[in-house]
Amino acid sequence: MSDYRQMWESLELDLPAHDHLLNVLGKFYGDIYLSQQKRLKGMEYLDFVISEIHGLRIKELLDAQKSGQKVFGTFCVFVPEELIWAANGICVGLCAGAEIGKGEAEKVLPRSICPLIKSFMGFKLARLCPFTEACDLVIGETTCDGKKKAFEIFAEFKPTYVMEIPQMKRKDDYELWKNEVWRLKEKIEEVTGKKITSESLKDAIKMINNRRRALQRLNILRQQTPVPISGRDALLINQISFYDDPKRFTEKINQLCDELEEKVKRKEGVVPQNTVRILLSGCPMAVPNWKLPYVVESSGAVIVDEESCIGERNTRDLIEETGETIEEMIDNIVSRYMKIDCACFTPNKERVEHIIELAEKYQVDGVIHYTLQFCDPYLVESYKVEKALEEAGIPVLRIETDYSMEDVEQLKTRIEAFIEMLK
Amino acid sequence: MKCLGLDIGSRTIKLVLIENGRPIYTHKALNTYDPINEVKKCLQKVDYDIMLATGYGRGLAQKEFHVPTVTEIKAFAIGAKYLVPECRTILDIGGQDTKAIALNNVGRVFKFEMNDRCAAGTGRFLEVMAKALGYEIEEFGKAALEGNDHIQISSMCTVFAETEVISLLARGEKRQNIARALHRAIATRSVAMLKRVGLNYPIVFAGGVAKNPCMRLFLEEMLGRSNSDKPSVIVPEDPQIIGALGAAILAEREVKNEG
């Protein structure tokens, strides 16, 4: 790791604090991931990526920049990354899953704000995220009021571009979104100095679709009994999909799925056949937010799917590959992204329907609805989700938490009790 | 076969020993900073064959004594059902948390609510407030019964509520009235939690706070049914031992299943 010190210095990271962060992260990862039994061989790649999370991948980004490529950071599955790749750019999802730089963040943000927002501001202000530092441009969005206003402040410290996300799905809203996608295309072309061509966009759509296909394949394997992969490992794969090189990642995940298929044929599971199966639904879990999955799986249940932006919401829908002209392809991008059923939309009936559909498809025993504190869209929507699940006869537990570890014991009691109830 | 249920609560350790389905011994001790040591002292006085642990310290007991565990939620459900077979809802207000548990018609948990990380509106809250008003915890409820209802406390956070209490005292408010307002605030909050799980009658009120006469009165007032002559809120003779009792019953059941 010491080879990277110069690189981190050049990114102006706070080195002592960054060392500390990597230490904590390494220990945390060891406890939650490396302690698992009967892990897949294919997970070695993911372990390697995590161990090099602030090392090799950052070096790749910096090398790419030296050869003229531009790096774009995003925080939301709404940003159509195909446009970035089509302009020879690189897209990375930025860190927002740890209670980092809280004191720094609270200098500019209110104390009672969602931990994800506090986290991305904290990572930036405390100079602890080499991804953020390496970015040429951060692309924000207006999914919620907290993020929308926080990007105004974030822009003081980092070049930031904000996309407007519609709040409804009427005809006008599709128009608004279409204009936003075209505007983003122009912005990306301006930053990269490269024109997006029908060829390059077609390739980019295919590349990102292939990554989604690999993740869909993984999800289908998770529907099996006994479950061949832990929820934690599957979450990690989804998390890494946001910042790894898409082609390499897709290839590695397809290899891992080959291994899983063999396991399924041999009826080999990570847990016994009758283990309680849980669907996690709600807010995204960004790296290294593994608290809840860890508590659930160490209480004797297994997570078989995530109805979340780091999960189904990111992988469920592909972009139609029928377009030939840029206009047609942008239309396809627009309609694919408008299928996202984020709680920032009203009404958002399709999300509730999807949850029930997933609960049945993955044969879950119960749903844990997870919300980050102060995340109004998901917190308010949890009422509708709970009601619909109860009507469908599917038990549900609502959990509201943040990134701190102080409530782990209370969470354990509630989750263990929920699992006892499902047995 | 003597089966012991051990409930390591945040404030109190409870033990119930049963033999052939009947309780033959109960014991309570205050918890300290060293729960395992306190438990060991309790265990010296009791002769048992098997043990099952519950309560927030169940994980500690599992490590130390290699015994099976169950959550308080399931333990309370089983204990309450044993004492009050027709019970459909349980309210447990303990030292650091409040739980509302809904049971189906065969006594299985089907829904529950629990306060999250902070101890607002729990036994600990009452202790801090009693101290701020110069009462022993045992006399706090009785004092509240003597107060009248003209003030309201809005804070449920222990720290904020203490500030509110101090400013009320500074205004010359009688401490009985403040005590009453504090009790009403907790009762209102507990009823809201009960409503979230469905509120089927009868309700068993358990945990240390169920010993408080003012809390019992307010809950009966807020939850009482005018259309029924049966009691709405039932407080068991010793409301603190329900979890330990449930754990003991479960321990005995597990032995039977294996046998």
XYZ file of C-alpha atoms in Angstrom:
682
model
C 0.000 0.000 0.000
C 2.897 2.328 0.729
C 3.420 2.774 -3.030
C 0.303 4.885 -3.112
C 1.356 7.522 -0.589
C 2.717 9.818 -3.232
C -0.451 9.439 -5.246
C -2.618 10.257 -2.223
C -0.408 13.216 -1.442
C -0.851 14.483 -4.980
C -4.624 14.284 -4.443
C -4.140 16.344 -1.264
C -5.730 13.756 0.992
C -5.396 14.147 4.754
C -2.855 11.324 5.024
C -2.920 10.479 8.764
C -6.722 10.500 8.821
C -6.791 8.512 5.589
C -4.432 5.874 7.064
C -6.752 5.590 10.010
C -9.766 5.219 7.717
C -8.126 2.406 5.744
C -7.218 0.631 8.989
C -10.744 0.800 10.309
C -12.179 -0.216 6.967
C -9.793 -3.171 6.728
C -10.755 -4.437 10.157
C -14.442 -3.918 9.490
C -14.157 -5.807 6.203
C -12.297 -8.638 7.904
C -14.996 -9.015 10.557
C -17.932 -8.826 8.204
C -16.605 -10.451 5.033
C -13.480 -12.506 5.476
C -14.952 -14.285 8.510
C -17.636 -15.917 6.326
C -17.486 -19.671 5.794
C -17.706 -21.513 2.456
C -17.124 -18.394 0.386
C -16.964 -18.488 -3.402
C -13.638 -18.526 -5.150
C -14.935 -15.717 -7.338
C -15.118 -13.448 -4.292
C -11.320 -13.262 -4.226
C -11.559 -10.705 -6.993
C -13.947 -8.591 -4.926
C -11.699 -8.910 -1.858
C -8.832 -7.710 -4.025
C -10.824 -4.764 -5.371
C -11.794 -3.753 -1.830
C -8.222 -4.085 -0.574
C -7.178 -1.777 -3.424
C -10.243 0.456 -3.134
C -8.174 3.606 -2.663
C -5.111 2.200 -4.401
C -5.055 0.466 -7.743
C -8.409 1.746 -9.002
C -7.378 5.333 -8.231
C -4.096 4.752 -10.029
C -6.031 3.496 -13.048
C -8.152 6.649 -12.999
C -5.135 8.925 -12.736
C -3.335 7.043 -15.517
C -6.426 7.379 -17.689
C -6.507 11.096 -16.992
C -2.864 11.352 -18.054
C -3.830 9.828 -21.377
C -6.574 12.424 -21.793
C -9.670 10.728 -20.339
C -11.958 12.570 -17.905
C -13.426 11.170 -14.689
C -17.020 11.896 -13.617
C -18.353 11.214 -10.134
C -22.026 10.474 -9.467
C -24.250 9.826 -6.457
C -27.386 8.476 -8.030
C -28.546 5.758 -10.419
C -30.454 8.434 -12.298
C -27.351 9.820 -13.992
C -27.186 8.129 -17.417
C -23.614 6.925 -17.301
C -23.816 5.631 -20.884
C -23.269 9.216 -22.044
C -20.078 9.465 -20.002
C -18.594 6.257 -21.392
C -19.662 7.220 -24.924
C -17.563 10.388 -24.642
C -14.530 8.337 -23.603
C -15.071 9.389 -19.990
C -15.036 7.249 -16.855
C -17.928 7.131 -14.409
C -17.480 6.328 -10.715
C -20.048 6.200 -7.950
C -18.738 8.273 -5.051
C -18.293 7.273 -1.381
C -21.204 8.110 0.902
C -21.643 5.127 3.192
C -19.672 5.958 6.314
C -19.822 8.407 9.156
C -16.733 10.284 8.011
C -15.815 13.914 8.463
C -19.035 14.461 10.413
C -17.624 17.464 12.260
C -16.474 19.041 8.997
C -19.804 18.350 7.327
C -21.736 19.862 10.218
C -19.902 23.132 9.706
C -21.853 23.614 6.496
C -24.897 21.331 6.881
C -27.640 21.119 9.504
C -27.137 18.382 12.091
C -30.429 16.686 11.323
C -29.863 15.707 7.733
C -29.633 12.332 6.031
C -26.346 10.520 6.778
C -25.671 9.926 3.083
C -25.591 13.652 2.391
C -23.530 14.273 5.497
C -21.175 11.538 4.401
C -20.430 12.816 0.883
C -19.914 16.309 2.233
C -17.760 14.919 5.046
C -15.595 12.836 2.701
C -14.972 15.950 0.615
C -14.347 18.443 3.400
C -12.167 16.058 5.406
C -10.240 15.187 2.199
C -10.626 11.434 2.608
C -12.080 10.197 -0.655
C -9.549 9.859 -3.473
C -12.396 9.213 -5.916
C -13.965 12.600 -5.200
C -10.566 14.271 -5.413
C -9.744 12.550 -8.691
C -12.982 13.608 -10.385
C -12.967 16.231 -13.104
C -16.671 16.829 -12.594
C -19.255 15.652 -10.082
C -22.757 15.170 -11.473
C -25.422 15.722 -8.842
C -29.198 15.547 -9.119
C -32.339 16.864 -7.476
C -33.798 13.594 -6.211
C -34.483 15.029 -2.759
C -34.411 18.476 -1.166
C -31.436 17.617 1.036
C -29.237 16.581 -1.877
C -30.449 19.381 -4.121
C -29.493 22.061 -1.608
C -26.315 20.295 -0.470
C -24.950 20.298 -4.032
C -25.071 24.105 -3.954
C -22.587 23.957 -1.085
C -20.618 21.051 -2.525
C -20.076 23.109 -5.691
C -18.012 25.572 -3.643
C -15.410 22.867 -3.176
C -15.633 20.818 -6.363
C -16.839 21.458 -9.927
C -20.415 20.195 -9.796
C -23.159 19.893 -12.390
C -26.741 19.218 -11.273
C -29.406 17.383 -13.275
C -33.053 18.076 -12.582
C -34.977 14.884 -11.861
C -38.730 15.056 -12.417
C -41.008 14.293 -9.470
C -43.895 12.831 -11.446
C -44.214 10.665 -14.527
C -46.574 12.567 -16.793
C -45.897 13.464 -20.405
C -44.360 16.827 -19.443
C -42.021 15.092 -17.046
C -40.682 12.856 -19.811
C -40.023 16.014 -21.834
C -38.237 17.643 -18.922
C -36.078 14.573 -18.430
C -35.331 14.281 -22.126
C -34.104 17.882 -22.163
C -31.984 17.151 -19.113
C -30.375 14.148 -20.805
C -29.562 16.217 -23.893
C -28.149 18.981 -21.705
C -25.965 16.471 -19.892
C -24.710 15.170 -23.206
C -23.567 18.660 -24.144
C -21.921 19.170 -20.776
C -20.040 15.888 -20.998
C -18.886 16.672 -24.521
C -17.686 20.045 -23.324
C -15.670 18.540 -20.440
C -14.204 15.640 -22.432
C -13.726 17.585 -25.651
C -15.100 14.503 -27.437
C -18.232 14.246 -29.576
C -20.557 11.393 -28.715
C -21.220 9.431 -31.912
C -23.924 6.912 -32.669
C -21.196 4.246 -32.688
C -19.735 5.215 -29.309
C -23.153 5.556 -27.692
C -24.250 2.200 -29.058
C -21.138 0.578 -27.577
C -21.627 2.300 -24.235
C -25.263 1.210 -24.018
C -24.239 -2.331 -24.772
C -21.391 -2.280 -22.247
C -23.553 -1.026 -19.360
C -26.425 -3.327 -20.364
C -23.988 -6.227 -20.212
C -22.991 -5.221 -16.705
C -26.672 -5.112 -15.748
C -27.185 -8.521 -17.385
C -24.372 -10.028 -15.310
C -25.965 -8.631 -12.143
C -29.388 -9.899 -13.233
C -27.836 -13.328 -13.733
C -26.463 -13.160 -10.199
C -29.905 -12.255 -8.894
C -31.601 -15.162 -10.643
C -29.123 -17.499 -8.951
C -30.040 -15.970 -5.609
C -33.625 -17.119 -6.106
C -32.491 -20.724 -5.669
C -32.855 -22.836 -2.554
C -30.495 -23.344 -0.819
C -29.146 -19.841 -1.459
C -25.695 -20.160 -3.062
C -24.294 -16.749 -2.021
C -24.643 -14.583 1.088
C -26.543 -11.320 0.892
C -23.451 -9.506 2.093
C -21.371 -10.794 -0.804
C -24.098 -9.976 -3.302
C -24.419 -6.465 -1.887
C -20.663 -5.997 -2.159
C -20.762 -7.047 -5.817
C -23.483 -4.472 -6.463
C -21.545 -1.809 -4.578
C -18.354 -2.475 -6.532
C -20.237 -2.340 -9.828
C -20.387 1.431 -9.320
C -16.697 2.118 -9.480
C -14.917 -0.803 -11.116
C -14.081 -0.881 -14.817
C -17.363 -2.118 -16.380
C -15.873 -4.571 -18.891
C -13.529 -6.225 -16.409
C -16.234 -6.292 -13.745
C -18.783 -7.899 -16.076
C -16.308 -10.600 -17.051
C -15.425 -11.348 -13.413
C -19.061 -11.453 -12.302
C -19.971 -13.776 -15.159
C -17.154 -16.098 -14.036
C -18.479 -15.922 -10.493
C -21.951 -16.776 -11.797
C -20.513 -19.826 -13.605
C -19.178 -20.977 -10.255
C -22.548 -20.272 -8.638
C -24.362 -22.296 -11.291
C -22.179 -25.278 -10.480
C -22.968 -24.792 -6.803
C -26.672 -24.651 -7.528
C -26.424 -27.877 -9.582
C -24.764 -29.571 -6.622
C -27.510 -28.140 -4.351
C -24.834 -26.474 -2.274
C -25.864 -23.422 -0.248
C -24.122 -20.909 1.987
C -26.807 -21.594 4.570
C -29.082 -24.585 5.297
C -32.131 -25.062 3.115
C -34.684 -23.871 5.698
C -32.907 -20.589 6.569
C -35.234 -17.581 6.808
C -35.080 -15.606 3.534
C -35.191 -11.813 3.712
C -35.756 -9.114 1.105
C -34.111 -5.818 2.042
C -36.023 -2.869 0.673
C -35.473 0.860 0.832
C -32.572 3.294 0.900
C -29.292 2.557 -0.881
C -26.417 0.996 1.045
C -23.216 2.611 -0.173
C -19.759 1.232 0.666
C -18.946 0.538 3.518
C -22.460 0.522 4.943
C -22.714 -3.184 5.762
C -24.213 -2.797 9.236
C -27.733 -4.045 8.631
C -26.845 -6.957 6.305
C -24.306 -8.081 8.857
C -26.797 -7.948 11.733
C -29.427 -9.794 9.662
C -27.105 -12.537 8.488
C -25.406 -13.039 11.849
C -28.870 -13.483 13.377
C -29.486 -16.611 11.321
C -31.288 -15.315 8.229
C -30.074 -14.799 4.681
C -30.726 -11.795 2.441
C -31.781 -12.916 -1.023
C -32.358 -9.580 -2.732
C -32.064 -5.816 -2.341
C -34.908 -3.631 -3.549
C -32.675 -0.591 -3.581
C -30.596 1.669 -5.831
C -27.633 -0.510 -4.990
C -29.528 -3.569 -6.139
C -32.674 -4.121 -8.200
C -33.364 -0.464 -8.993
C -30.029 -0.215 -10.765
C -30.088 -3.548 -12.572
C -33.714 -4.406 -13.317
C -34.237 -2.462 -16.552
C -32.027 -2.549 -19.644
C -31.850 0.135 -22.308
C -33.410 -1.024 -25.542
C -30.626 -1.749 -28.003
C -32.708 -1.005 -31.072
C -31.648 2.602 -31.658
C -29.470 3.518 -34.637
C -29.341 7.312 -34.491
C -28.288 9.358 -31.455
C -31.847 10.695 -31.176
C -33.313 7.202 -31.033
C -30.747 6.063 -28.514
C -31.330 9.087 -26.274
C -35.065 8.344 -26.398
C -34.300 4.808 -25.268
C -32.124 6.133 -22.460
C -34.891 8.518 -21.391
C -37.533 5.819 -21.182
C -35.241 3.381 -19.377
C -34.271 5.885 -16.682
C -37.856 7.033 -16.225
C -38.676 3.484 -15.125
C -36.688 4.050 -11.921
C -39.134 3.786 -9.032
C -37.342 6.017 -6.537
C -39.374 7.287 -3.583
C -38.775 10.829 -4.844
C -41.642 10.264 -7.319
C -45.311 10.787 -6.641
C -47.318 8.718 -6.999
C -44.959 5.768 -6.818
C -47.276 2.791 -6.975
C -44.914 0.783 -9.137
C -42.351 0.556 -6.352
C -44.841 -1.064 -3.988
C -45.880 -3.452 -6.767
C -42.253 -4.315 -7.466
C -41.599 -5.085 -3.803
C -44.490 -7.543 -3.697
C -43.409 -9.065 -6.988
C -39.850 -9.520 -5.683
C -41.058 -10.947 -2.372
C -42.907 -13.634 -4.314
C -40.224 -14.273 -6.913
C -37.495 -14.689 -4.313
C -39.811 -16.664 -2.001
C -38.968 -14.502 0.968
C -40.263 -15.128 4.459
C -40.230 -11.426 5.317
C -39.240 -7.956 4.166
C -37.050 -5.548 6.107
C -37.807 -1.998 5.052
C -34.666 0.000 5.647
C -34.528 3.777 5.775
C -31.805 6.192 6.604
C -32.679 8.707 9.278
C -34.138 11.942 7.937
C -34.739 10.425 4.484
C -38.265 11.752 4.111
C -39.168 10.156 0.757
C -38.446 6.588 1.917
C -39.590 7.149 5.501
C -42.967 8.457 4.406
C -43.323 5.789 1.735
C -42.678 3.051 4.309
C -46.312 3.422 5.411
C -47.600 2.427 1.959
C -45.060 -0.353 1.634
C -45.951 -1.815 5.008
C -49.661 -1.639 4.311
C -49.380 -3.332 0.920
C -47.137 -6.079 2.284
C -49.495 -6.745 5.178
C -52.391 -6.991 2.774
C -50.374 -9.502 0.753
C -49.682 -11.474 3.938
C -45.942 -10.784 3.882
C -44.427 -9.882 7.284
C -42.466 -6.653 7.354
C -40.119 -4.961 9.801
C -39.361 -1.263 9.484
C -35.858 -0.164 10.459
C -34.690 3.435 10.597
C -31.013 3.908 11.252
C -27.848 5.705 10.211
C -24.169 4.869 9.766
C -23.170 4.880 13.438
C -22.712 1.642 15.364
C -24.368 2.768 18.591
C -27.713 1.108 17.845
C -26.356 -2.304 16.810
C -27.605 -4.035 19.979
C -31.105 -2.611 19.623
C -31.129 -3.564 15.956
C -30.078 -7.089 16.893
C -32.987 -7.476 19.288
C -35.512 -6.301 16.723
C -34.082 -8.311 13.874
C -33.653 -11.484 15.916
C -37.238 -11.114 17.139
C -38.414 -10.672 13.542
C -36.552 -13.803 12.482
C -37.977 -15.761 15.445
C -41.395 -14.615 14.286
C -40.775 -15.924 10.761
C -39.454 -19.342 11.783
C -36.186 -31.341 35.245
C -35.661 -27.824 36.600
C -35.570 -25.183 33.844
C -34.244 -21.709 34.492
C -35.169 -18.589 32.575
C -32.658 -15.777 32.917
C -33.606 -12.249 31.834
C -30.659 -9.852 31.908
C -32.309 -6.453 31.687
C -30.568 -3.107 31.603
C -31.593 -2.299 35.188
C -32.645 -5.614 36.723
C -31.701 -9.265 36.416
C -34.635 -11.637 36.713
C -34.668 -15.411 37.240
C -37.583 -17.828 37.141
C -37.211 -21.552 37.783
C -39.922 -23.919 36.653
C -40.512 -27.594 37.147
C -43.240 -29.502 35.299
C -44.567 -26.259 33.896
C -44.951 -24.536 37.251
C -42.825 -21.693 38.628
C -41.097 -22.816 41.823
C -38.668 -19.947 42.392
C -38.212 -16.341 41.291
C -35.445 -13.910 42.038
C -34.606 -10.312 41.107
C -31.373 -8.388 41.521
C -30.245 -4.945 40.420
C -27.903 -4.953 37.458
C -24.581 -3.124 37.551
C -21.691 -2.318 35.241
C -20.666 -5.966 35.525
C -23.727 -7.996 34.472
C -22.034 -11.397 34.295
C -20.706 -11.114 37.831
C -24.166 -10.164 39.091
C -25.671 -13.112 37.217
C -23.108 -15.481 38.713
C -24.052 -14.304 42.201
C -27.707 -14.995 41.423
C -26.941 -18.439 40.008
C -25.165 -19.546 43.196
C -28.492 -19.493 44.979
C -30.348 -21.681 42.526
C -30.193 -25.313 41.558
C -31.179 -25.886 37.927
C -30.701 -28.422 35.113
C -30.881 -26.237 32.033
C -30.985 -22.533 31.336
C -32.155 -20.215 28.570
C -31.293 -16.512 28.483
C -33.103 -13.424 27.265
C -32.858 -9.665 27.717
C -30.309 -7.234 26.374
C -27.515 -9.229 28.061
C -28.483 -12.556 26.449
C -25.440 -12.510 24.188
C -23.162 -12.221 27.218
C -24.878 -15.173 28.884
C -24.527 -17.203 25.696
C -20.787 -16.580 25.610
C -20.236 -17.153 29.309
C -22.522 -20.132 30.001
C -23.012 -21.587 26.471
C -26.781 -21.461 26.782
C -29.411 -20.875 24.102
C -31.036 -17.454 23.868
C -34.257 -15.872 22.745
C -35.211 -12.216 22.314
C -37.232 -10.416 24.962
C -40.040 -10.107 22.452
C -40.619 -13.831 22.139
C -39.938 -14.410 25.851
C -42.553 -11.826 26.850
C -45.058 -13.307 24.430
C -44.668 -16.767 25.954
C -44.618 -15.518 29.548
C -47.668 -13.305 29.124
C -49.602 -16.037 27.343
C -48.865 -18.427 30.222
C -50.201 -16.018 32.856
C -53.051 -14.549 30.790
C -54.034 -17.117 28.151
C -56.468 -14.754 26.397
C -53.794 -12.005 26.049
C -53.593 -10.437 22.562
C -51.306 -7.441 23.072
C -48.390 -6.813 25.402
C -46.956 -3.512 26.517
C -43.587 -3.883 28.195
C -41.915 -0.807 29.599
C -38.547 -1.810 30.920
C -35.388 -0.032 31.982
C -34.234 1.140 28.598
C -36.849 0.167 26.090
C -40.531 0.017 25.414
C -42.129 -2.734 23.384
C -45.585 -3.262 21.998
C -46.185 -6.849 20.902
C -49.224 -8.187 19.044
C -50.123 -11.867 19.402
C -52.374 -13.877 17.121
C -55.106 -16.115 18.485
C -52.686 -18.958 19.230
C -50.273 -16.676 21.076
C -47.640 -16.239 18.383
C -46.003 -12.857 17.800
C -47.170 -11.387 14.509
C -46.119 -7.766 14.869
C -44.086 -5.687 17.259
C -42.799 -2.178 17.749
C -39.873 -1.089 19.835
C -38.331 2.282 20.560
C -35.033 2.698 18.782
C -31.737 3.823 20.141
C -32.786 6.245 22.850
C -34.426 5.465 26.163
C -37.085 8.169 25.852
C -40.233 7.272 27.716
C -38.839 4.206 29.490
C -38.130 3.242 33.076
C -34.832 5.033 32.944
C -36.638 8.213 31.917
C -38.902 7.939 34.965
C -35.899 7.383 37.222
C -34.123 10.500 35.992
C -37.281 12.581 36.305
C -38.054 11.245 39.807
C -34.581 12.248 40.868
C -34.950 15.722 39.360
C -38.120 16.152 41.416
C -36.643 14.699 44.616
C -38.689 11.473 44.700
C -37.718 7.870 45.270
C -38.769 5.855 42.213
C -41.177 3.781 44.333
C -43.144 6.860 45.461
C -43.065 8.683 42.113
C -46.269 7.192 40.717
C -48.170 7.809 43.936
C -47.086 11.455 43.959
C -48.248 11.831 40.360
C -51.686 10.555 41.361
C -51.927 13.479 43.802
C -51.178 16.064 41.123
C -53.596 17.750 38.757
C -53.711 17.999 35.005
C -53.207 21.650 34.112
C -49.695 21.365 32.627
C -48.228 19.332 29.790
C -44.719 18.080 29.169
C -43.875 17.885 25.495
C -40.310 16.548 25.524
C -39.794 12.829 25.565
C -36.040 13.078 25.372
C -34.610 12.571 28.869
C -32.234 15.498 28.538
C -34.801 17.928 27.120
C -37.481 16.818 29.564
C -35.175 17.430 32.496
C -34.630 20.971 31.233
C -38.383 21.387 30.930
C -38.894 20.066 34.454
C -36.329 22.461 35.874
C -37.905 25.465 34.179
C -41.357 24.411 35.454
C -39.953 24.210 38.989
C -38.414 27.640 38.522
C -41.882 28.957 37.647
C -43.105 27.643 40.974
C -45.071 24.664 39.630
C -45.973 21.984 42.208
C -43.860 18.907 41.741
C -46.864 16.560 41.938
C -48.327 18.279 38.876
C -45.061 17.975 36.983
C -44.858 14.303 37.937
C -48.364 13.773 36.637
C -47.585 15.503 33.337
C -44.495 13.317 32.876
C -46.516 10.163 33.439
C -49.166 11.298 31.010
C -46.533 11.986 28.351
C -45.170 8.434 28.625
C -48.625 6.889 28.643
C -49.603 8.820 25.497
C -46.474 7.697 23.731
C -46.986 4.069 24.771
C -50.583 4.099 23.549
C -49.423 5.410 20.168
C -47.003 2.491 19.957
C -49.742 0.021 20.917
C -51.978 1.434 18.187
C -49.299 0.786 15.600
C -49.402 -2.935 16.330
C -53.183 -3.077 16.233
C -54.439 -2.888 19.823
C -56.397 -6.085 20.435
C -57.777 -6.743 23.892
C -56.893 -7.713 26.531
C -53.554 -5.971 26.948
C -50.986 -7.270 29.386
C -48.895 -4.464 30.876
C -45.492 -5.784 31.960
C -41.991 -4.615 32.866
C -40.828 -2.631 35.875
C -42.882 0.432 34.958
C -46.086 -1.622 35.287
C -45.588 -1.381 39.068
C -46.244 2.348 38.845
C -49.868 3.095 39.898
C -50.150 6.319 37.898
C -49.015 4.622 34.683
C -51.566 1.864 35.269
C -54.316 4.427 35.837
C -53.499 6.433 32.697
C -53.280 3.373 30.491
C -56.587 2.072 31.800
C -58.086 5.542 31.174
C -56.721 5.779 27.641
C -57.304 2.167 26.645
C -60.374 1.211 28.675
C -63.345 -0.240 26.826
C -66.721 1.131 27.803
C -68.510 -1.674 25.971
C -66.964 -4.513 27.938
C -67.053 -5.471 31.576
C -63.787 -7.375 31.262
C -60.577 -5.530 32.186
C -58.729 -3.954 29.239
C -55.294 -3.697 30.801
C -54.110 -6.590 32.943
C -51.045 -6.224 35.140
C -49.613 -9.561 36.303
C -48.836 -9.974 39.988
C -45.116 -9.555 39.360
C -44.871 -7.735 36.016
C -41.078 -7.758 35.998
C -40.549 -11.495 35.667
C -42.600 -12.145 32.496
C -39.531 -12.375 30.255
C -37.669 -14.746 32.590
C -40.810 -16.848 32.919
C -41.150 -17.043 29.140
C -37.503 -18.061 28.815
C -37.966 -20.818 31.412
C -41.059 -22.170 29.640
C -39.185 -22.143 26.349
C -36.245 -23.994 27.919
C -38.605 -26.701 29.141
C -40.280 -26.922 25.719
C -36.941 -27.377 23.995
C -36.044 -30.258 26.310
C -39.381 -31.911 25.593
C -38.933 -31.495 21.840
C -35.518 -33.079 21.971
C -36.755 -35.867 24.224
